[in-house]
CSV table of C-alpha atoms and ligand atoms in Angstrom, one decimal:
chain,number,residue,atom,x,y,z
A,281,UNK,CA,106.7,-51.2,7.2
A,282,UNK,CA,108.1,-48.0,5.8
A,283,UNK,CA,111.4,-47.0,7.5
A,284,UNK,CA,112.6,-43.6,6.3
A,285,UNK,CA,116.2,-44.0,7.5
A,286,UNK,CA,116.5,-47.3,5.8
A,287,UNK,CA,115.0,-46.0,2.6
A,288,UNK,CA,117.4,-43.0,2.6
A,289,UNK,CA,120.4,-45.2,3.1
A,290,UNK,CA,119.5,-46.8,-0.3
A,291,UNK,CA,120.1,-43.4,-2.0
A,292,UNK,CA,123.8,-42.3,-1.3
A,293,UNK,CA,123.4,-39.3,-3.6
A,294,UNK,CA,121.2,-37.7,-1.0
A,295,UNK,CA,124.0,-37.7,1.5
A,296,UNK,CA,126.1,-35.1,-0.3
A,297,UNK,CA,126.4,-31.4,0.4
A,298,UNK,CA,126.1,-28.7,-2.2
A,299,UNK,CA,127.6,-25.3,-1.6
A,300,UNK,CA,128.5,-26.6,1.8
A,301,UNK,CA,124.9,-27.3,2.7
A,302,UNK,CA,123.1,-30.6,2.9
A,303,UNK,CA,121.4,-31.3,-0.4
A,304,UNK,CA,117.6,-31.1,-0.3
A,305,UNK,CA,116.4,-32.7,-3.5
A,306,UNK,CA,112.9,-31.5,-4.3
A,307,UNK,CA,113.0,-32.0,-8.1
A,308,UNK,CA,111.5,-35.5,-8.1
A,309,UNK,CA,108.8,-34.7,-10.7
A,310,UNK,CA,111.7,-34.1,-13.2
A,311,UNK,CA,113.5,-37.3,-12.2
A,312,UNK,CA,113.9,-39.3,-9.0
A,313,UNK,CA,117.1,-40.5,-7.6
A,314,UNK,CA,118.1,-44.2,-8.0
A,315,UNK,CA,118.5,-46.7,-5.1
A,316,UNK,CA,121.5,-48.9,-4.9
A,317,UNK,CA,119.6,-52.0,-5.9
A,318,UNK,CA,118.7,-50.4,-9.2
A,319,UNK,CA,122.3,-49.2,-9.9
A,320,UNK,CA,123.7,-52.6,-8.9
A,321,UNK,CA,121.2,-54.4,-11.1
A,322,UNK,CA,122.3,-52.5,-14.2
A,323,UNK,CA,125.9,-52.8,-13.3
A,324,UNK,CA,125.5,-56.6,-12.8
A,325,UNK,CA,123.9,-56.9,-16.2
A,326,UNK,CA,126.9,-55.3,-17.9
A,327,UNK,CA,129.4,-57.3,-15.7
A,328,UNK,CA,127.8,-60.7,-16.2
A,329,UNK,CA,124.9,-60.9,-18.6
A,330,UNK,CA,125.4,-58.3,-21.4
A,331,UNK,CA,124.3,-59.6,-24.7
A,332,UNK,CA,121.9,-58.7,-27.5
A,333,UNK,CA,118.5,-60.4,-27.0
A,334,UNK,CA,115.9,-62.4,-28.9
A,335,UNK,CA,118.6,-63.4,-31.5
A,336,UNK,CA,121.2,-65.7,-30.1
A,337,UNK,CA,121.1,-69.4,-29.5
A,338,UNK,CA,124.1,-69.1,-27.1
A,339,UNK,CA,123.9,-69.1,-23.3
A,340,UNK,CA,124.4,-65.3,-22.6
A,341,UNK,CA,121.9,-64.3,-25.2
A,342,UNK,CA,119.3,-66.6,-23.8
A,343,UNK,CA,120.0,-65.4,-20.2
A,344,UNK,CA,119.7,-61.8,-21.3
A,345,UNK,CA,116.5,-62.5,-23.2
A,346,UNK,CA,114.9,-64.3,-20.3
A,347,UNK,CA,115.9,-61.5,-17.9
A,348,UNK,CA,114.4,-58.8,-20.3
A,349,UNK,CA,111.1,-60.8,-20.6
A,350,UNK,CA,111.1,-61.3,-16.9
A,351,UNK,CA,111.3,-57.6,-16.5
A,352,UNK,CA,108.3,-57.2,-18.8
A,353,UNK,CA,106.3,-59.7,-16.7
A,354,UNK,CA,107.2,-57.8,-13.5
A,355,UNK,CA,106.1,-54.4,-14.9
A,356,UNK,CA,102.9,-56.0,-16.2
A,357,UNK,CA,102.1,-57.4,-12.7
A,358,UNK,CA,103.0,-54.0,-11.1
A,359,UNK,CA,100.3,-52.2,-13.0
A,360,UNK,CA,98.0,-55.2,-13.1
A,361,UNK,CA,98.0,-55.7,-16.9
A,362,UNK,CA,96.3,-59.0,-17.8
A,363,UNK,CA,99.2,-60.1,-20.1
A,364,UNK,CA,102.9,-59.4,-20.2
A,365,UNK,CA,102.6,-58.8,-23.9
A,366,UNK,CA,100.5,-55.8,-23.2
A,367,UNK,CA,103.7,-54.0,-22.0
A,368,UNK,CA,105.8,-52.3,-24.7
A,369,UNK,CA,109.2,-51.0,-23.6
A,370,UNK,CA,110.2,-47.6,-25.0
A,371,UNK,CA,112.6,-44.9,-23.8
A,372,UNK,CA,109.8,-43.4,-21.7
A,373,UNK,CA,106.7,-41.4,-21.7
A,374,UNK,CA,107.7,-39.1,-24.6
A,375,UNK,CA,108.6,-41.9,-26.9
A,376,UNK,CA,105.5,-43.8,-25.9
A,377,UNK,CA,103.2,-40.9,-26.7
A,378,UNK,CA,105.0,-40.3,-30.1
A,379,UNK,CA,104.5,-43.9,-30.9
A,380,UNK,CA,100.8,-43.7,-30.0
A,381,UNK,CA,100.2,-40.4,-31.9
A,382,UNK,CA,101.8,-41.9,-35.0
A,383,UNK,CA,100.6,-45.5,-34.9
A,384,UNK,CA,97.2,-45.2,-33.2
A,385,UNK,CA,96.7,-41.8,-34.9
A,386,UNK,CA,97.5,-43.3,-38.3
A,387,UNK,CA,94.9,-46.0,-37.6
A,388,UNK,CA,92.0,-43.9,-36.2
A,389,UNK,CA,92.4,-40.3,-37.3
A,390,UNK,CA,91.0,-39.2,-40.7
A,391,UNK,CA,90.9,-35.9,-42.5
A,392,UNK,CA,89.5,-33.1,-40.2
A,393,UNK,CA,89.3,-35.3,-37.1
A,394,UNK,CA,90.0,-34.3,-33.5
A,395,UNK,CA,91.9,-35.6,-30.4
A,396,UNK,CA,91.0,-34.4,-26.9
A,397,UNK,CA,93.6,-33.5,-24.3
A,398,UNK,CA,93.3,-31.5,-21.1
A,399,UNK,CA,94.3,-27.9,-20.6
A,400,UNK,CA,97.1,-29.1,-18.1
A,401,UNK,CA,99.1,-31.4,-20.3
A,402,UNK,CA,102.8,-31.7,-20.4
A,403,UNK,CA,104.1,-30.8,-24.0
A,404,UNK,CA,104.8,-34.5,-24.5
A,405,UNK,CA,101.1,-35.3,-24.3
A,406,UNK,CA,100.1,-32.5,-26.6
A,407,UNK,CA,102.7,-31.7,-29.3
A,408,UNK,CA,102.8,-35.3,-30.7
A,409,UNK,CA,99.0,-35.3,-31.2
A,410,UNK,CA,99.0,-31.7,-32.5
A,411,UNK,CA,101.7,-32.5,-35.1
A,412,UNK,CA,99.9,-35.7,-36.2
A,413,UNK,CA,96.6,-33.8,-36.5
A,414,UNK,CA,98.3,-31.1,-38.7
A,415,UNK,CA,99.0,-33.8,-41.3
A,416,UNK,CA,95.3,-34.6,-41.3
A,417,UNK,CA,93.9,-31.1,-41.2
A,418,UNK,CA,92.5,-31.9,-37.8
A,419,UNK,CA,92.8,-30.2,-34.4
A,420,UNK,CA,93.1,-30.6,-30.7
A,421,UNK,CA,90.0,-30.3,-28.5
A,422,UNK,CA,91.1,-28.9,-25.1
A,423,UNK,CA,89.2,-30.1,-22.0
A,424,UNK,CA,89.1,-26.9,-19.9
A,425,UNK,CA,90.0,-26.5,-16.2
A,426,UNK,CA,89.2,-23.9,-13.6
A,427,UNK,CA,91.4,-21.5,-11.7
A,428,UNK,CA,92.1,-24.2,-9.1
A,429,UNK,CA,93.3,-26.6,-11.7
A,430,UNK,CA,90.3,-28.8,-11.7
A,431,UNK,CA,89.0,-30.4,-14.9
A,432,UNK,CA,85.5,-29.2,-15.9
A,433,UNK,CA,83.8,-32.6,-16.3
A,434,UNK,CA,80.6,-31.1,-17.8
A,435,UNK,CA,82.7,-29.4,-20.5
A,436,UNK,CA,84.5,-32.7,-21.0
A,437,UNK,CA,81.1,-34.4,-21.6
A,438,UNK,CA,80.3,-31.8,-24.3
A,439,UNK,CA,83.8,-32.3,-25.9
A,440,UNK,CA,83.1,-36.0,-26.1
A,441,UNK,CA,79.9,-35.3,-28.0
A,442,UNK,CA,82.1,-33.8,-30.7
A,443,UNK,CA,83.4,-37.4,-31.2
A,444,UNK,CA,87.2,-37.0,-30.8
A,445,UNK,CA,88.9,-40.1,-32.2
A,446,UNK,CA,91.2,-40.4,-29.1
A,447,UNK,CA,91.2,-38.9,-25.6
A,448,UNK,CA,94.7,-38.4,-24.0
A,449,UNK,CA,94.9,-37.1,-20.5
A,450,UNK,CA,97.4,-36.7,-17.6
A,451,UNK,CA,96.7,-38.8,-14.6
A,452,UNK,CA,98.5,-36.2,-12.4
A,453,UNK,CA,99.5,-32.8,-13.7
A,454,UNK,CA,103.3,-32.2,-13.4
A,455,UNK,CA,102.7,-28.5,-12.9
A,456,UNK,CA,99.6,-28.3,-10.7
A,457,UNK,CA,99.7,-31.7,-8.9
A,458,UNK,CA,96.0,-32.2,-9.7
A,459,UNK,CA,94.9,-35.9,-9.7
A,460,UNK,CA,92.5,-36.1,-12.5
A,461,UNK,CA,89.4,-38.3,-12.2
A,462,UNK,CA,90.7,-40.6,-15.0
A,463,UNK,CA,88.6,-43.6,-14.2
A,464,UNK,CA,85.4,-41.6,-14.6
A,465,UNK,CA,86.8,-39.9,-17.7
A,466,UNK,CA,87.6,-43.3,-19.2
A,467,UNK,CA,84.0,-44.5,-18.4
A,468,UNK,CA,82.5,-41.4,-20.1
A,469,UNK,CA,84.7,-41.8,-23.2
A,470,UNK,CA,83.9,-45.5,-23.5
A,471,UNK,CA,80.2,-44.8,-23.5
A,472,UNK,CA,80.9,-43.3,-26.9
A,473,UNK,CA,83.5,-46.0,-27.9
A,474,UNK,CA,86.4,-43.5,-27.7
A,475,UNK,CA,89.8,-44.9,-26.6
A,476,UNK,CA,91.6,-43.2,-23.7
A,477,UNK,CA,95.4,-42.8,-23.2
A,478,UNK,CA,96.5,-42.0,-19.7
A,479,UNK,CA,99.8,-40.2,-19.2
A,480,UNK,CA,101.0,-41.8,-16.0
A,481,UNK,CA,104.4,-40.1,-15.8
A,482,UNK,CA,103.6,-38.5,-12.5
A,483,UNK,CA,101.5,-41.1,-10.9
A,484,UNK,CA,103.2,-44.5,-11.3
A,485,UNK,CA,105.8,-43.9,-8.6
A,486,UNK,CA,103.4,-42.6,-6.1
A,487,UNK,CA,100.1,-44.4,-6.4
A,488,UNK,CA,99.1,-48.0,-7.0
A,489,UNK,CA,98.1,-48.4,-10.7
A,490,UNK,CA,95.6,-50.9,-11.8
A,491,UNK,CA,95.1,-50.6,-15.6
A,492,UNK,CA,92.3,-53.2,-15.6
A,493,UNK,CA,90.4,-51.3,-12.9
A,494,UNK,CA,91.0,-48.0,-14.7
A,495,UNK,CA,89.9,-49.7,-17.9
A,496,UNK,CA,92.1,-47.3,-19.9
A,497,UNK,CA,93.2,-48.3,-23.4
A,498,UNK,CA,96.8,-47.2,-22.9
A,499,UNK,CA,98.9,-46.1,-19.9
A,500,UNK,CA,102.3,-44.5,-20.6
A,501,UNK,CA,105.1,-44.1,-18.1
A,502,UNK,CA,108.9,-43.3,-17.6
A,503,UNK,CA,111.2,-45.4,-15.6
A,504,UNK,CA,113.4,-42.5,-14.4
A,505,UNK,CA,110.5,-40.9,-12.6
A,506,UNK,CA,110.0,-44.1,-10.6
A,507,UNK,CA,113.5,-44.7,-9.2
A,508,UNK,CA,114.6,-46.6,-12.4
A,509,UNK,CA,117.4,-45.6,-14.8
A,510,UNK,CA,116.9,-43.1,-17.6
A,511,UNK,CA,116.3,-44.3,-21.1
A,512,UNK,CA,113.6,-46.8,-20.2
A,513,UNK,CA,109.9,-46.7,-19.8
A,514,UNK,CA,107.0,-47.9,-21.8
A,515,UNK,CA,103.3,-48.3,-22.1
A,516,UNK,CA,100.5,-50.6,-21.5
A,517,UNK,CA,98.0,-51.2,-24.3
A,518,UNK,CA,94.9,-53.4,-24.5
A,519,UNK,CA,95.7,-56.3,-26.7
A,520,UNK,CA,92.9,-55.6,-29.2
A,521,UNK,CA,94.6,-52.2,-30.0
A,522,UNK,CA,98.2,-53.5,-30.1
A,523,UNK,CA,97.2,-56.2,-32.5
A,524,UNK,CA,95.4,-53.8,-34.8
A,525,UNK,CA,97.9,-50.9,-34.7
A,526,UNK,CA,100.7,-50.5,-37.4
A,527,UNK,CA,104.3,-50.5,-36.3
A,528,UNK,CA,105.9,-47.2,-35.4
A,529,UNK,CA,109.6,-47.8,-36.3
A,530,UNK,CA,111.0,-50.4,-38.7
A,531,UNK,CA,114.1,-52.5,-38.6
A,532,UNK,CA,115.5,-55.5,-36.9
A,533,UNK,CA,113.5,-57.5,-34.3
A,534,UNK,CA,110.1,-56.1,-35.2
A,535,UNK,CA,109.8,-58.2,-38.4
A,536,UNK,CA,108.6,-61.7,-39.2
A,537,UNK,CA,109.6,-62.4,-42.8
A,538,UNK,CA,111.5,-59.9,-45.0
A,539,UNK,CA,112.1,-59.8,-48.8
A,540,UNK,CA,112.9,-56.9,-51.1
A,541,UNK,CA,109.3,-56.9,-52.1
A,542,UNK,CA,107.5,-57.3,-48.8
A,543,UNK,CA,107.8,-57.5,-45.0
A,544,UNK,CA,105.6,-59.1,-42.5
A,545,UNK,CA,105.8,-58.0,-38.8
A,546,UNK,CA,106.5,-59.8,-35.6
A,547,UNK,CA,103.8,-60.3,-33.0
A,548,UNK,CA,102.9,-58.0,-30.1
A,549,UNK,CA,104.9,-56.5,-28.3
A,550,UNK,CA,108.0,-57.1,-30.5
A,551,UNK,CA,106.2,-55.4,-33.4
A,552,UNK,CA,106.7,-52.1,-31.5
A,553,UNK,CA,110.3,-52.7,-30.3
A,554,UNK,CA,112.4,-52.1,-33.4
A,555,UNK,CA,116.2,-52.4,-32.9
A,556,UNK,CA,118.3,-53.3,-29.9
A,557,UNK,CA,116.5,-52.2,-26.7
A,558,UNK,CA,118.0,-50.8,-23.5
A,559,UNK,CA,118.2,-54.2,-21.8
A,560,UNK,CA,120.3,-53.0,-18.8
A,561,UNK,CA,117.9,-50.2,-18.1
A,562,UNK,CA,114.9,-52.6,-18.4
A,563,UNK,CA,116.5,-54.7,-15.7
A,564,UNK,CA,117.0,-51.6,-13.6
A,565,UNK,CA,113.4,-50.8,-14.1
A,566,UNK,CA,112.4,-54.2,-12.8
A,567,UNK,CA,114.7,-53.7,-9.8
A,568,UNK,CA,112.9,-50.3,-9.1
A,569,UNK,CA,109.5,-52.0,-9.3
A,570,UNK,CA,110.7,-54.7,-6.8
A,571,UNK,CA,112.1,-51.9,-4.6
A,572,UNK,CA,108.7,-50.1,-4.6
A,573,UNK,CA,106.8,-53.3,-4.0
A,574,UNK,CA,109.0,-54.2,-1.0
A,575,UNK,CA,107.7,-51.2,0.9
A,576,UNK,CA,104.3,-50.5,2.5
A,577,UNK,CA,102.8,-48.5,-0.3
A,578,UNK,CA,100.1,-47.0,1.8
A,579,UNK,CA,102.7,-45.8,4.3
A,580,UNK,CA,104.8,-44.3,1.5
A,581,UNK,CA,101.8,-42.5,0.1
A,582,UNK,CA,100.8,-41.2,3.6
A,583,UNK,CA,104.4,-40.0,4.1
A,584,UNK,CA,104.5,-38.2,0.7
A,585,UNK,CA,101.1,-36.6,1.5
A,586,UNK,CA,102.3,-35.4,4.8
A,587,UNK,CA,105.3,-33.7,3.2
A,588,UNK,CA,103.1,-32.0,0.7
A,589,UNK,CA,100.6,-30.8,3.4
A,590,UNK,CA,103.4,-29.5,5.6
A,591,UNK,CA,105.1,-27.7,2.7
A,592,UNK,CA,101.8,-25.9,1.8
A,593,UNK,CA,101.1,-25.1,5.5
A,594,UNK,CA,104.6,-23.6,5.8
A,595,UNK,CA,104.6,-21.7,2.5
A,596,UNK,CA,101.1,-20.3,3.2
A,597,UNK,CA,102.6,-18.0,5.9
A,598,UNK,CA,104.7,-16.2,3.3
A,599,UNK,CA,103.2,-12.9,2.2
A,600,UNK,CA,102.4,-12.6,-1.5
A,601,UNK,CA,102.4,-16.3,-2.1
A,602,UNK,CA,100.1,-17.7,-4.7
A,603,UNK,CA,99.7,-21.4,-5.1
A,604,UNK,CA,99.2,-22.6,-8.7
A,605,UNK,CA,97.1,-25.7,-8.4
A,606,UNK,CA,94.5,-25.9,-5.6
A,607,UNK,CA,92.5,-29.0,-6.5
A,608,UNK,CA,91.5,-30.9,-3.4
A,609,UNK,CA,92.7,-34.1,-5.1
A,610,UNK,CA,96.4,-33.5,-5.5
A,611,UNK,CA,99.6,-35.3,-5.2
A,612,UNK,CA,103.4,-35.0,-5.0
A,613,UNK,CA,104.2,-31.4,-5.6
A,614,UNK,CA,103.6,-27.8,-4.7
A,615,UNK,CA,103.8,-25.1,-7.4
A,616,UNK,CA,103.8,-21.4,-6.5
A,617,UNK,CA,104.8,-17.8,-7.3
A,618,UNK,CA,105.5,-14.9,-4.9
A,619,UNK,CA,104.3,-11.5,-6.1
A,620,UNK,CA,107.1,-9.3,-7.4
A,621,UNK,CA,109.6,-12.2,-7.5
A,622,UNK,CA,110.6,-14.1,-10.7
A,623,UNK,CA,110.5,-17.9,-10.1
A,624,UNK,CA,114.0,-18.1,-11.7
A,625,UNK,CA,115.5,-15.7,-9.1
A,626,UNK,CA,113.8,-17.7,-6.2
A,627,UNK,CA,115.2,-21.0,-7.6
A,628,UNK,CA,118.7,-19.6,-8.0
A,629,UNK,CA,118.9,-18.2,-4.5
A,630,UNK,CA,117.5,-21.3,-2.7
A,631,UNK,CA,119.9,-23.4,-4.8
A,632,UNK,CA,122.7,-21.7,-3.0
A,633,UNK,CA,121.1,-22.8,0.3
A,634,UNK,CA,121.3,-26.5,-1.0
A,635,UNK,CA,117.7,-26.7,-2.2
A,636,UNK,CA,117.0,-28.2,-5.6
A,637,UNK,CA,113.6,-27.2,-7.0
A,638,UNK,CA,112.5,-26.6,-10.6
A,639,UNK,CA,111.5,-23.2,-11.9
A,640,UNK,CA,109.9,-22.3,-15.2
A,641,UNK,CA,107.0,-23.5,-17.3
A,642,UNK,CA,107.7,-27.2,-16.6
A,643,UNK,CA,107.1,-28.1,-20.2
A,644,UNK,CA,103.5,-26.9,-19.9
A,645,UNK,CA,103.5,-23.5,-21.5
A,646,UNK,CA,99.7,-23.4,-22.1
A,647,UNK,CA,99.2,-23.8,-18.3
A,648,UNK,CA,101.4,-20.7,-17.7
A,649,UNK,CA,99.4,-18.8,-20.4
A,650,UNK,CA,96.2,-19.8,-18.7
A,651,UNK,CA,97.3,-18.5,-15.3
A,652,UNK,CA,99.0,-15.4,-16.9
A,653,UNK,CA,102.4,-16.2,-15.3
A,654,UNK,CA,105.9,-16.7,-16.7
A,655,UNK,CA,106.5,-19.9,-14.6
A,656,UNK,CA,106.3,-21.3,-11.1
A,657,UNK,CA,108.7,-22.6,-8.5
A,658,UNK,CA,107.9,-26.3,-8.1
A,659,UNK,CA,108.9,-28.5,-5.2
A,660,UNK,CA,108.2,-32.1,-5.8
A,661,UNK,CA,108.6,-34.9,-3.3
A,662,UNK,CA,109.6,-38.5,-3.2
A,663,UNK,CA,109.5,-41.2,-0.5
A,664,UNK,CA,113.0,-40.4,0.7
A,665,UNK,CA,112.3,-36.8,1.6
A,666,UNK,CA,112.0,-35.8,5.2
A,667,UNK,CA,110.0,-33.3,7.3
A,668,UNK,CA,113.2,-31.6,8.2
A,669,UNK,CA,113.9,-31.0,4.5
A,670,UNK,CA,110.5,-29.5,4.1
A,671,UNK,CA,111.2,-27.2,7.1
A,672,UNK,CA,114.6,-26.1,5.6
A,673,UNK,CA,112.9,-25.5,2.3
A,674,UNK,CA,110.2,-23.3,3.8
A,675,UNK,CA,112.8,-21.3,5.7
A,676,UNK,CA,114.9,-20.9,2.6
A,677,UNK,CA,112.0,-19.6,0.6
A,678,UNK,CA,111.1,-17.1,3.4
A,679,UNK,CA,114.7,-15.9,3.5
A,680,UNK,CA,115.0,-15.6,-0.3
A,681,UNK,CA,111.7,-13.7,-0.5
A,682,UNK,CA,113.0,-11.2,2.1
A,683,UNK,CA,116.2,-10.8,0.1
A,684,UNK,CA,114.5,-10.3,-3.3
A,685,UNK,CA,111.7,-7.9,-2.2
B,902,PLP,N1,104.1,-36.2,-19.0
B,902,PLP,C1,104.2,-35.7,-17.8
B,902,PLP,C2,103.0,-35.5,-17.0
B,902,PLP,C3,105.5,-35.4,-17.3
B,902,PLP,O1,105.6,-35.0,-16.1
B,902,PLP,C4,106.6,-35.7,-18.1
B,902,PLP,C5,108.0,-35.3,-17.6
B,902,PLP,O2,108.1,-34.4,-16.8
B,902,PLP,C6,106.5,-36.2,-19.3
B,902,PLP,C7,105.2,-36.5,-19.8
B,902,PLP,C8,107.7,-36.5,-20.2
B,902,PLP,O3,108.4,-37.6,-19.6
B,902,PLP,P1,109.8,-38.0,-20.2
B,902,PLP,O4,110.6,-36.8,-20.4
B,902,PLP,O5,110.3,-39.0,-19.2
B,902,PLP,O6,109.6,-38.7,-21.5
């Protein structure tokens, strides 16, 4: 069962006051807080197990190696990858997407080719592709959305007919909260043999992910957005791609045989993990996965959905409010502006009331350009948030709006 009090007790950071007010932490899309089990796992690693991995014959090195590979198996099972080797650890979503743009890009993209992304991507799922394409005189194809933040599937079909070499799409928009129909989009791309990358940064903590059922070619994620430490994340890739793709970075660990004339590379996934990885954080990520799995995930999802619905219901009453992102399929966050009030001013004032929200373009400037706005106020929820917090947030926004008008 999902017991909110017991979940909250795992996150001591939430018990603090800021400016003499109870902290209401609604910036979970930027990063989630970490439960004690995650913090303790990383601490325990440094207290008892710290060692470089895959290299030593001695006891500690073998222990640390086994723990790191165990974490890989846990993450693989969490998203239902067929094999543990299909999980590559990186620093997170951004590094995963840079790796894919470089490595997969180098393999598939030729002079003048294209890559398709949606109009609602985070910069991390756009700029790496854009920069890689520049080197090939290629360009991005942008899958359009409507005013509600819903992907135009018909237009997507037409874009696929232009034969992009790769499709890379957000599962859930970090700005609009839209849940994109990724399974259908994968199916459509596969009819034309086009591989699909899913940016799961905003979905993995909140919804059950099954990469085999999605049938995506790649699925990228960040640990710190799913209750794990910063500096760890990774991606899933189908074995056929991982085996064919060239390495992204070179150095220790990713090699097989090395001479001054030539180098051969290690097998998957080590081929993509050059240098010493963040072992402690990988173990923290495993602890986060076990923590999520220990809860009733449907109950967690229903709780987060309730928070979102109540926040929207409350905010709707405020005059001049405009929600940015009105797709019926949405998750995790509410983004809005209030006429005549700059999002930054709203964020600054409610901060003084103890409420942490994000303001600005949320690393999605083209989305702001599309809606013709400088930014939004974004409140994003996690399992440990409460209805009372939503109510204080709505009251704070009402009060700040009255002050700023
Ligand atoms: N993609 C999406 C949809 C995101 O929300 C974010 C972070 O906000 C990223 C990519 C980048 O993630 P990170 O900064 O953890 O690499």
